[in-house]
Coordinates of N, CA and C in Angstrom, one line a residue:
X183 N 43.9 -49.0 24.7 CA 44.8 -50.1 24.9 C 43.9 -51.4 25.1
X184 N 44.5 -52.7 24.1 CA 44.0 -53.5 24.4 C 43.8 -54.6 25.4
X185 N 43.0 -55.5 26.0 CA 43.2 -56.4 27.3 C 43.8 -57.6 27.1
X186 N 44.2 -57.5 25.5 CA 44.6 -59.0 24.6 C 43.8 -59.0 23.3
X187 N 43.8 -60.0 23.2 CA 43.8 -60.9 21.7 C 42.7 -62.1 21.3
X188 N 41.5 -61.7 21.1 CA 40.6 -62.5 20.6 C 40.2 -63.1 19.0
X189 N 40.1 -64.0 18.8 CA 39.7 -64.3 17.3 C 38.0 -64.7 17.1
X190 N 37.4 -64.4 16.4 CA 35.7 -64.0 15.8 C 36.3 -64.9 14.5
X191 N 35.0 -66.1 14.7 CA 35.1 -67.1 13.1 C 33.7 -67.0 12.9
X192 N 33.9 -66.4 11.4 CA 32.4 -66.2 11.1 C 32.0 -64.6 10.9
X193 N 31.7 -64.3 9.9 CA 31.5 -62.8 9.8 C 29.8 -62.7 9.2
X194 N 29.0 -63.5 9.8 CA 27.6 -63.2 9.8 C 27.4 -62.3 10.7
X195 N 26.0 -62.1 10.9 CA 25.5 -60.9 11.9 C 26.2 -61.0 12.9
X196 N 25.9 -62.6 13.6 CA 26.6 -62.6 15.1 C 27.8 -62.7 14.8
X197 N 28.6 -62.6 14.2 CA 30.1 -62.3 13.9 C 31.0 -61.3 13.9
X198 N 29.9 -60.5 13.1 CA 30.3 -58.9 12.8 C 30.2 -58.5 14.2
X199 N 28.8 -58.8 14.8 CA 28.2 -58.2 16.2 C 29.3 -58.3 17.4
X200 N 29.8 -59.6 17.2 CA 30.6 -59.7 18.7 C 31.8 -59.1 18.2
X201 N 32.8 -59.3 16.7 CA 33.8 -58.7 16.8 C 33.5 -57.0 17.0
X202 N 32.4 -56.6 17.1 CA 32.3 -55.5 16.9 C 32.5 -54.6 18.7
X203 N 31.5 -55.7 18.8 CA 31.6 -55.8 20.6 C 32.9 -55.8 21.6
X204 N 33.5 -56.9 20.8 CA 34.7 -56.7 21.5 C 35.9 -56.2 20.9
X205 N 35.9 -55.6 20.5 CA 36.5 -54.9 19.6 C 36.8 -53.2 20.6
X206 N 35.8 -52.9 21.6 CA 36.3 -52.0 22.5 C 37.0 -52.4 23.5
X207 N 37.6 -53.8 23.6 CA 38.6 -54.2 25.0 C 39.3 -55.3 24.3
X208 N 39.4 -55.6 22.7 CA 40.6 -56.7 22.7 C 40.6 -56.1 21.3
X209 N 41.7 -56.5 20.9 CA 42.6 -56.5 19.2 C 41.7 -57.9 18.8
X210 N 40.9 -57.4 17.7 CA 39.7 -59.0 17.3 C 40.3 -58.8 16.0
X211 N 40.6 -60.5 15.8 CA 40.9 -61.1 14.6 C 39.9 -61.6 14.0
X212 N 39.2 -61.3 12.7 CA 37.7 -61.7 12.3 C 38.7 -62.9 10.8
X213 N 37.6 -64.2 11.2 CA 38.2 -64.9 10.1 C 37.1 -65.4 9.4
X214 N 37.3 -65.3 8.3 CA 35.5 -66.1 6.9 C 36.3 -66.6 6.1
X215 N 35.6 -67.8 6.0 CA 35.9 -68.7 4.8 C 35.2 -68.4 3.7
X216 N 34.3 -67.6 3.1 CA 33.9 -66.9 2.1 C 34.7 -65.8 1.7
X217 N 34.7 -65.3 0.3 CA 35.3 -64.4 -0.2 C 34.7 -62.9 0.2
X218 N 34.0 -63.1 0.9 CA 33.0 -61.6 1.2 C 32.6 -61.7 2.9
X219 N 33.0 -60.1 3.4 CA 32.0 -60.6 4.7 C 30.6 -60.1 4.2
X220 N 29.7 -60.9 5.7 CA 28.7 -60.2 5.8 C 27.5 -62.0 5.5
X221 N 27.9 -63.0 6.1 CA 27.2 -64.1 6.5 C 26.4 -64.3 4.8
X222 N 25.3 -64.4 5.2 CA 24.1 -64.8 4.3 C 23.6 -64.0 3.8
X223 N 23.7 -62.4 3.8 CA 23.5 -61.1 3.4 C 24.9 -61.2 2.6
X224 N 24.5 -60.4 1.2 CA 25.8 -60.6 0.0 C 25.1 -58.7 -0.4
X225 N 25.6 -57.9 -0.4 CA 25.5 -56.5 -0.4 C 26.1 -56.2 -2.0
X226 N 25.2 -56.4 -3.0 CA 26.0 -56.2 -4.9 C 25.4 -54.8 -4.9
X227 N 26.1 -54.1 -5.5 CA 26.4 -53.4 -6.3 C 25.5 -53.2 -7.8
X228 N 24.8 -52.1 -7.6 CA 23.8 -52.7 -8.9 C 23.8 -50.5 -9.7
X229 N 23.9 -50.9 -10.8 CA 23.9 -50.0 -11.8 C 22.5 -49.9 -12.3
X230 N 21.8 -48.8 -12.5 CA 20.6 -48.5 -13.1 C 20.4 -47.2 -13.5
X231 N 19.8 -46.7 -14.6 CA 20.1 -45.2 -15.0 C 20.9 -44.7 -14.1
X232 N 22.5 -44.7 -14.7 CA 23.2 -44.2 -13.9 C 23.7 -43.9 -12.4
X233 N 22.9 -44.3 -11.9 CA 22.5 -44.4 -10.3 C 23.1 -45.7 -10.0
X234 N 23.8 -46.0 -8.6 CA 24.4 -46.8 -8.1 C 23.5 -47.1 -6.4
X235 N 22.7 -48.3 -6.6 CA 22.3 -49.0 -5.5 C 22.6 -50.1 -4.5
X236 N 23.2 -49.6 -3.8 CA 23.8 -51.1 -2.7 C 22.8 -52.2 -2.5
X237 N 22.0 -53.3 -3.1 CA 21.5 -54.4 -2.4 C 21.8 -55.8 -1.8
X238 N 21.2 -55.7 -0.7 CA 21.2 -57.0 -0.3 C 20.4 -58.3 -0.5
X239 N 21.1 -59.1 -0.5 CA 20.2 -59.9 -1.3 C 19.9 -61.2 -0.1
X240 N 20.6 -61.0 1.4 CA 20.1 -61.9 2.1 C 19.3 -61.6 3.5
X241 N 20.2 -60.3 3.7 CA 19.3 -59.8 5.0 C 17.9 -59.3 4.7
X242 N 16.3 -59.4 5.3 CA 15.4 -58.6 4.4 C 14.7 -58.1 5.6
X243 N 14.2 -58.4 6.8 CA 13.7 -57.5 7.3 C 14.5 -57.6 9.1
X244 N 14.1 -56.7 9.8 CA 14.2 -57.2 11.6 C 13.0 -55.9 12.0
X245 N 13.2 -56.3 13.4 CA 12.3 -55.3 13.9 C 12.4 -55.3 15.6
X246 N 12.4 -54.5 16.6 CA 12.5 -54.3 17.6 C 12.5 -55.9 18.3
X247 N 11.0 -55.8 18.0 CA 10.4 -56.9 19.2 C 11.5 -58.4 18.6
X248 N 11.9 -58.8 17.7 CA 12.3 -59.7 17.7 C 14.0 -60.0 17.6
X249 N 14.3 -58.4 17.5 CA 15.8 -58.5 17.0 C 16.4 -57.4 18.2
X250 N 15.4 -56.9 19.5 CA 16.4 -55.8 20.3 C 18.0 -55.6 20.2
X251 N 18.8 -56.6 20.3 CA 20.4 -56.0 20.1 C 21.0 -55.9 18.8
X252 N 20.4 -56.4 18.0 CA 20.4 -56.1 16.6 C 20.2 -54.6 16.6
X253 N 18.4 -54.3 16.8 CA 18.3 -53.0 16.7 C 19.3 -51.8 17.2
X254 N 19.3 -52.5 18.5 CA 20.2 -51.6 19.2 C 21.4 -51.4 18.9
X255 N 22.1 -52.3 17.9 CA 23.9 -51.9 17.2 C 23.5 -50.6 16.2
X256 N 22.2 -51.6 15.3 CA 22.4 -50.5 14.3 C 22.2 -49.2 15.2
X257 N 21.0 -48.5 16.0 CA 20.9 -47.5 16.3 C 22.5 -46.5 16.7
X258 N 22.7 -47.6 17.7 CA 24.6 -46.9 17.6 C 25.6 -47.0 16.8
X259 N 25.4 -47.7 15.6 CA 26.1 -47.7 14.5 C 25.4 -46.8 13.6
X260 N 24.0 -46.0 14.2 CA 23.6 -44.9 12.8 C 22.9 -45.2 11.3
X261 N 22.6 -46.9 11.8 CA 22.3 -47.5 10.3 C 21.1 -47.0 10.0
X262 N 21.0 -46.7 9.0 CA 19.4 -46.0 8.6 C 18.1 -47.8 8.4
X263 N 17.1 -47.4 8.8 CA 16.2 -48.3 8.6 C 15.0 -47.6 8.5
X264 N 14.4 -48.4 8.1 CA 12.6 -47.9 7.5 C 11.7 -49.1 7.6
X265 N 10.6 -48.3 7.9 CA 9.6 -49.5 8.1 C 8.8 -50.2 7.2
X266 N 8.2 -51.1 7.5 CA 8.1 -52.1 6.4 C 7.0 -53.1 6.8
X267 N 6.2 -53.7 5.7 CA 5.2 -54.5 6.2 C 6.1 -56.1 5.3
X268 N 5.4 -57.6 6.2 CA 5.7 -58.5 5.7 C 4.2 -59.4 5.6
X269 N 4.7 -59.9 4.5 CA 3.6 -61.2 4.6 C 4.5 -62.5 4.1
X270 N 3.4 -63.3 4.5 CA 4.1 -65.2 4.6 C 3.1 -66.1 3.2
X271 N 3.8 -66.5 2.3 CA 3.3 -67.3 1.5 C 3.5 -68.2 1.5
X272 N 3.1 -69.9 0.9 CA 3.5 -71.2 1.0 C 3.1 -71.3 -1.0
X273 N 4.0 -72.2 -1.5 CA 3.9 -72.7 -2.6 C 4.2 -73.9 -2.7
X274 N 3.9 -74.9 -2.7 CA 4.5 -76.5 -2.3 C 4.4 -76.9 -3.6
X275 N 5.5 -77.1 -4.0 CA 5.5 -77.9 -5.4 C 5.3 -79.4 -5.6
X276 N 5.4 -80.4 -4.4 CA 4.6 -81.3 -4.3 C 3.1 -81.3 -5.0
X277 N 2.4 -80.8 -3.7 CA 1.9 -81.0 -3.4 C 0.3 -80.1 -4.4
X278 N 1.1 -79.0 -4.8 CA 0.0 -78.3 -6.0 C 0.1 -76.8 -4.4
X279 N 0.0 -77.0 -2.9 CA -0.8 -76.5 -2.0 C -0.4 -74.9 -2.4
X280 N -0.9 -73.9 -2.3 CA -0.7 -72.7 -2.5 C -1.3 -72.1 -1.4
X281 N -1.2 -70.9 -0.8 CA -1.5 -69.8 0.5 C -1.1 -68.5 0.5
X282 N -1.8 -67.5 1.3 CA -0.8 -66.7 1.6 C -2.0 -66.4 3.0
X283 N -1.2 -66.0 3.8 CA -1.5 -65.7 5.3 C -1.6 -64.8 5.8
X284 N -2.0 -63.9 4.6 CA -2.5 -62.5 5.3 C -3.6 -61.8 4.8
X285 N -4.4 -62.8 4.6 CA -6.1 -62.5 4.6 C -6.9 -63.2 4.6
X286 N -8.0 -63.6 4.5 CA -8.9 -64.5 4.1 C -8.7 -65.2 3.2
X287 N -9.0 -64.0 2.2 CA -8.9 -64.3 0.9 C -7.6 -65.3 0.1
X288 N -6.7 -64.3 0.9 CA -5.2 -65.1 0.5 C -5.0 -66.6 1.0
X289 N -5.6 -66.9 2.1 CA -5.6 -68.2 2.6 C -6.3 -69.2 1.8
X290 N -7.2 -68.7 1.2 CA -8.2 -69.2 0.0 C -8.0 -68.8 -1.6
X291 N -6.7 -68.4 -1.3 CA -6.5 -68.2 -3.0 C -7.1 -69.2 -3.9
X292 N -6.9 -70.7 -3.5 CA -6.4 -71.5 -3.9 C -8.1 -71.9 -3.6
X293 N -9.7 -72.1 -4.2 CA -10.4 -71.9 -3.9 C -11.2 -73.5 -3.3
X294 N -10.0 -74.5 -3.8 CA -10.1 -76.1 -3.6 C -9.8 -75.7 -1.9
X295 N -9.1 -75.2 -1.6 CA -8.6 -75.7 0.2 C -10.3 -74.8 0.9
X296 N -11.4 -74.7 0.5 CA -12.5 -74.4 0.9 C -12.6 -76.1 1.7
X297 N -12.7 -77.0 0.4 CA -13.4 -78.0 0.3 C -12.5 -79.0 1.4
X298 N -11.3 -78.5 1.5 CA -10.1 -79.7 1.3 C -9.8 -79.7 3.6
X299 N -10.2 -81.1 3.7 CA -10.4 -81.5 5.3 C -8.7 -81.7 5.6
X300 N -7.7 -81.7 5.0 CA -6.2 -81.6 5.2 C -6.0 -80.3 5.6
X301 N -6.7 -79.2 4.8 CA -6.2 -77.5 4.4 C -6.4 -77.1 6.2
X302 N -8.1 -77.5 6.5 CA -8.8 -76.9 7.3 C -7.8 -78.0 8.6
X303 N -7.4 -78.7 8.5 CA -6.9 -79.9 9.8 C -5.7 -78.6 10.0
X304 N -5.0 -78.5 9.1 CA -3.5 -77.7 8.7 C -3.9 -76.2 9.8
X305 N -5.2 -75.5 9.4 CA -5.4 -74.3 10.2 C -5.8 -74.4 11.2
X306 N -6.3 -75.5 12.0 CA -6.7 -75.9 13.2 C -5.7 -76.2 14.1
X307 N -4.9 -76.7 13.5 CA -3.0 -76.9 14.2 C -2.4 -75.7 14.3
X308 N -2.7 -75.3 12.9 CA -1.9 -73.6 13.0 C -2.3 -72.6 14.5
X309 N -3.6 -72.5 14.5 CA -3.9 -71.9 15.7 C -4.1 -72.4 17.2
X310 N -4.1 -73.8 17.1 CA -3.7 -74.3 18.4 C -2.4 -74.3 18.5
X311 N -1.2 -74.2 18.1 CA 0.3 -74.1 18.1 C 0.7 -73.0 18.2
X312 N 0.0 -71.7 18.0 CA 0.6 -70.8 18.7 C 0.1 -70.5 19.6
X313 N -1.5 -70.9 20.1 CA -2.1 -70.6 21.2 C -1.2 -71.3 22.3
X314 N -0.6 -72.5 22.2 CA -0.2 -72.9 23.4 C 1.7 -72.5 23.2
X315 N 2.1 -72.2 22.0 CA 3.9 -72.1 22.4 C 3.8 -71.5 23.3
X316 N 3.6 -70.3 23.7 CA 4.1 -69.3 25.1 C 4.3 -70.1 26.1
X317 N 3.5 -71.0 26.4 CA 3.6 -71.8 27.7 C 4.3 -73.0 27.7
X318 N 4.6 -73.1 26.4 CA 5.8 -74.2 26.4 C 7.3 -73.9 26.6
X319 N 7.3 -72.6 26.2 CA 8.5 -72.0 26.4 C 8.9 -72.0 28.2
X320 N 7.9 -71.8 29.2 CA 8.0 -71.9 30.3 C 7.8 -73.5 31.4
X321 N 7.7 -74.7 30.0 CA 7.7 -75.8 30.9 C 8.7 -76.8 30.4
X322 N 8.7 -77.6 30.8 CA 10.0 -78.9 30.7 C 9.5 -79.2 29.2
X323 N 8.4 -79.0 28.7 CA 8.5 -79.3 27.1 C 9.4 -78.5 26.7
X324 N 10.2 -77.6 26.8 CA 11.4 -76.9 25.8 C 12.2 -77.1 25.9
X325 N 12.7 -78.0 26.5 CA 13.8 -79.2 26.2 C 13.4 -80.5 25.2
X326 N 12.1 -80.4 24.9 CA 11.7 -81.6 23.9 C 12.2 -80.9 22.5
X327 N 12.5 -81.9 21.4 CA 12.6 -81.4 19.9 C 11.7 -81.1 19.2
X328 N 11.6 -80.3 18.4 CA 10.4 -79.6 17.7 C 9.5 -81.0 17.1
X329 N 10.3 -82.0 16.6 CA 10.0 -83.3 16.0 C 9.1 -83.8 17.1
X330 N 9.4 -84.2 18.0 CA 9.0 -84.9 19.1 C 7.6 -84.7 20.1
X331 N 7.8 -82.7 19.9 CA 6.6 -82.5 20.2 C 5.5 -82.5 19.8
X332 N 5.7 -82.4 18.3 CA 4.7 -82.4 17.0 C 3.6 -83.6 17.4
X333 N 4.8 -84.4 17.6 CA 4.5 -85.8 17.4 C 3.4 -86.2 18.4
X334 N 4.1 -85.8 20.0 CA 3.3 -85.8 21.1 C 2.5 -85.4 21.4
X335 N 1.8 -84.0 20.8 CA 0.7 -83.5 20.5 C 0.0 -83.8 19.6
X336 N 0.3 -84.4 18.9 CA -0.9 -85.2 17.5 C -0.8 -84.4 16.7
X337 N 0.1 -83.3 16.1 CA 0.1 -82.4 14.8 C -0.1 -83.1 13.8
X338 N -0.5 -82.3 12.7 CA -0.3 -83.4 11.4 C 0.4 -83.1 10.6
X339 N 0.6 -83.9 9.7 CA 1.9 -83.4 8.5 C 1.6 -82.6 7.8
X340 N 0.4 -81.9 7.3 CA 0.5 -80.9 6.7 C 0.6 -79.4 7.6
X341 N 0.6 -79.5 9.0 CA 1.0 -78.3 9.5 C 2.5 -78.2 9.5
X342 N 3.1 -79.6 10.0 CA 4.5 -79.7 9.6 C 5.0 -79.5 8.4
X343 N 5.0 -80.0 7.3 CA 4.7 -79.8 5.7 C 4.8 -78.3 5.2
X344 N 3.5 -78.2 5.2 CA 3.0 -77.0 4.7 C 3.1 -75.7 5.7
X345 N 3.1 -75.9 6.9 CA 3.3 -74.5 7.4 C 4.7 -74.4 8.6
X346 N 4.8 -74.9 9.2 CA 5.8 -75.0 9.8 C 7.4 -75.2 9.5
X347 N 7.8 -75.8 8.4 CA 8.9 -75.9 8.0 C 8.9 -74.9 7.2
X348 N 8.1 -74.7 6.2 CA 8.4 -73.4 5.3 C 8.7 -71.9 6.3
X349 N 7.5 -71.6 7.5 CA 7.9 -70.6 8.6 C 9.1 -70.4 8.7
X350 N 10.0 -71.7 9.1 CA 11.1 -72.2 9.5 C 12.0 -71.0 8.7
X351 N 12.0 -71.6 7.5 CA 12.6 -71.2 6.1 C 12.8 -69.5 5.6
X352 N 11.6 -69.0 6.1 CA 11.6 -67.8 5.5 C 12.6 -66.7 6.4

């Protein structure tokens, strides 16, 4: 029996998630203005030697540490998952800059960012930014805008640019 009548706008993760949620104590009315649920994740239907494969083409990875109640629906929803490695690339069509962030090597694909005092300024921000977020998360800076603090810390545009907005993105 239900305790009432709730309406869910929006059938992305967190959409599905809470009508799903409350869905054991109210009658939930789920509403999308897309022809499909399922948010930013589009689930086609794909034909190949005979074989029929469900993919998605927007959801791509999660994982415990960053997604716990995520994890924790699928596990009680039974969803199968498998593990998986990721890596982070940058291609800036500007700018020529190319990367990839998960080696040496890959950081240097591009054999010019040896030479290049922007590339090396860019990785010097990169690792003083994450060395200090933890502890911004615990001070009155996390009420500042990501803009604002960039700014107040002296970042440079190419960490903003080139690594930080694309992060953003992926």
């Amino acid at each position: 029996m239900s305790e009432g009548r709730i309406a869910v706008v929006g059938s992305g993760i967190a959409g599905l998630g809470a009508a799903w949620l409350l869905s054991r104590r109210y009658e939930v009315s789920l509403f999308e203005a897309a022809d499909y649920l399922g948010g930013h994740t589009h689930t086609h239907d794909i034909q190949l030697d005979g074989q029929r494969y469900a993919v998605d083409s927007g959801f791509i990875v999660f994982n415990p540490q960053h997604y716990p109640l995520l994890t924790r629906m699928f596990a009680e929803l039974d969803v199968a998952a498998q593990p998986t490695t990721m890596s982070f690339s940058v291609h800036d069509a500007r700018s020529g800059l190319e990367y990839n962030a998960g080696s040496l090597g890959g950081l240097f694909c591009q054999r010019s960012n040896l030479l290049s005092p922007r590339f090396w300024g860019m990785l010097a921000d990169l690792r003083r930014f994450y060395r200090q977020a933890p502890a911004v998360l615990h001070s009155e800076e996390r009420f500042s805008t990501l803009g604002a603090y960039l700014q107040r810390h002296g970042y440079s545009d190419a960490f903003r640019d080139q690594h930080l907005v694309p992060m953003a993105s992926a």
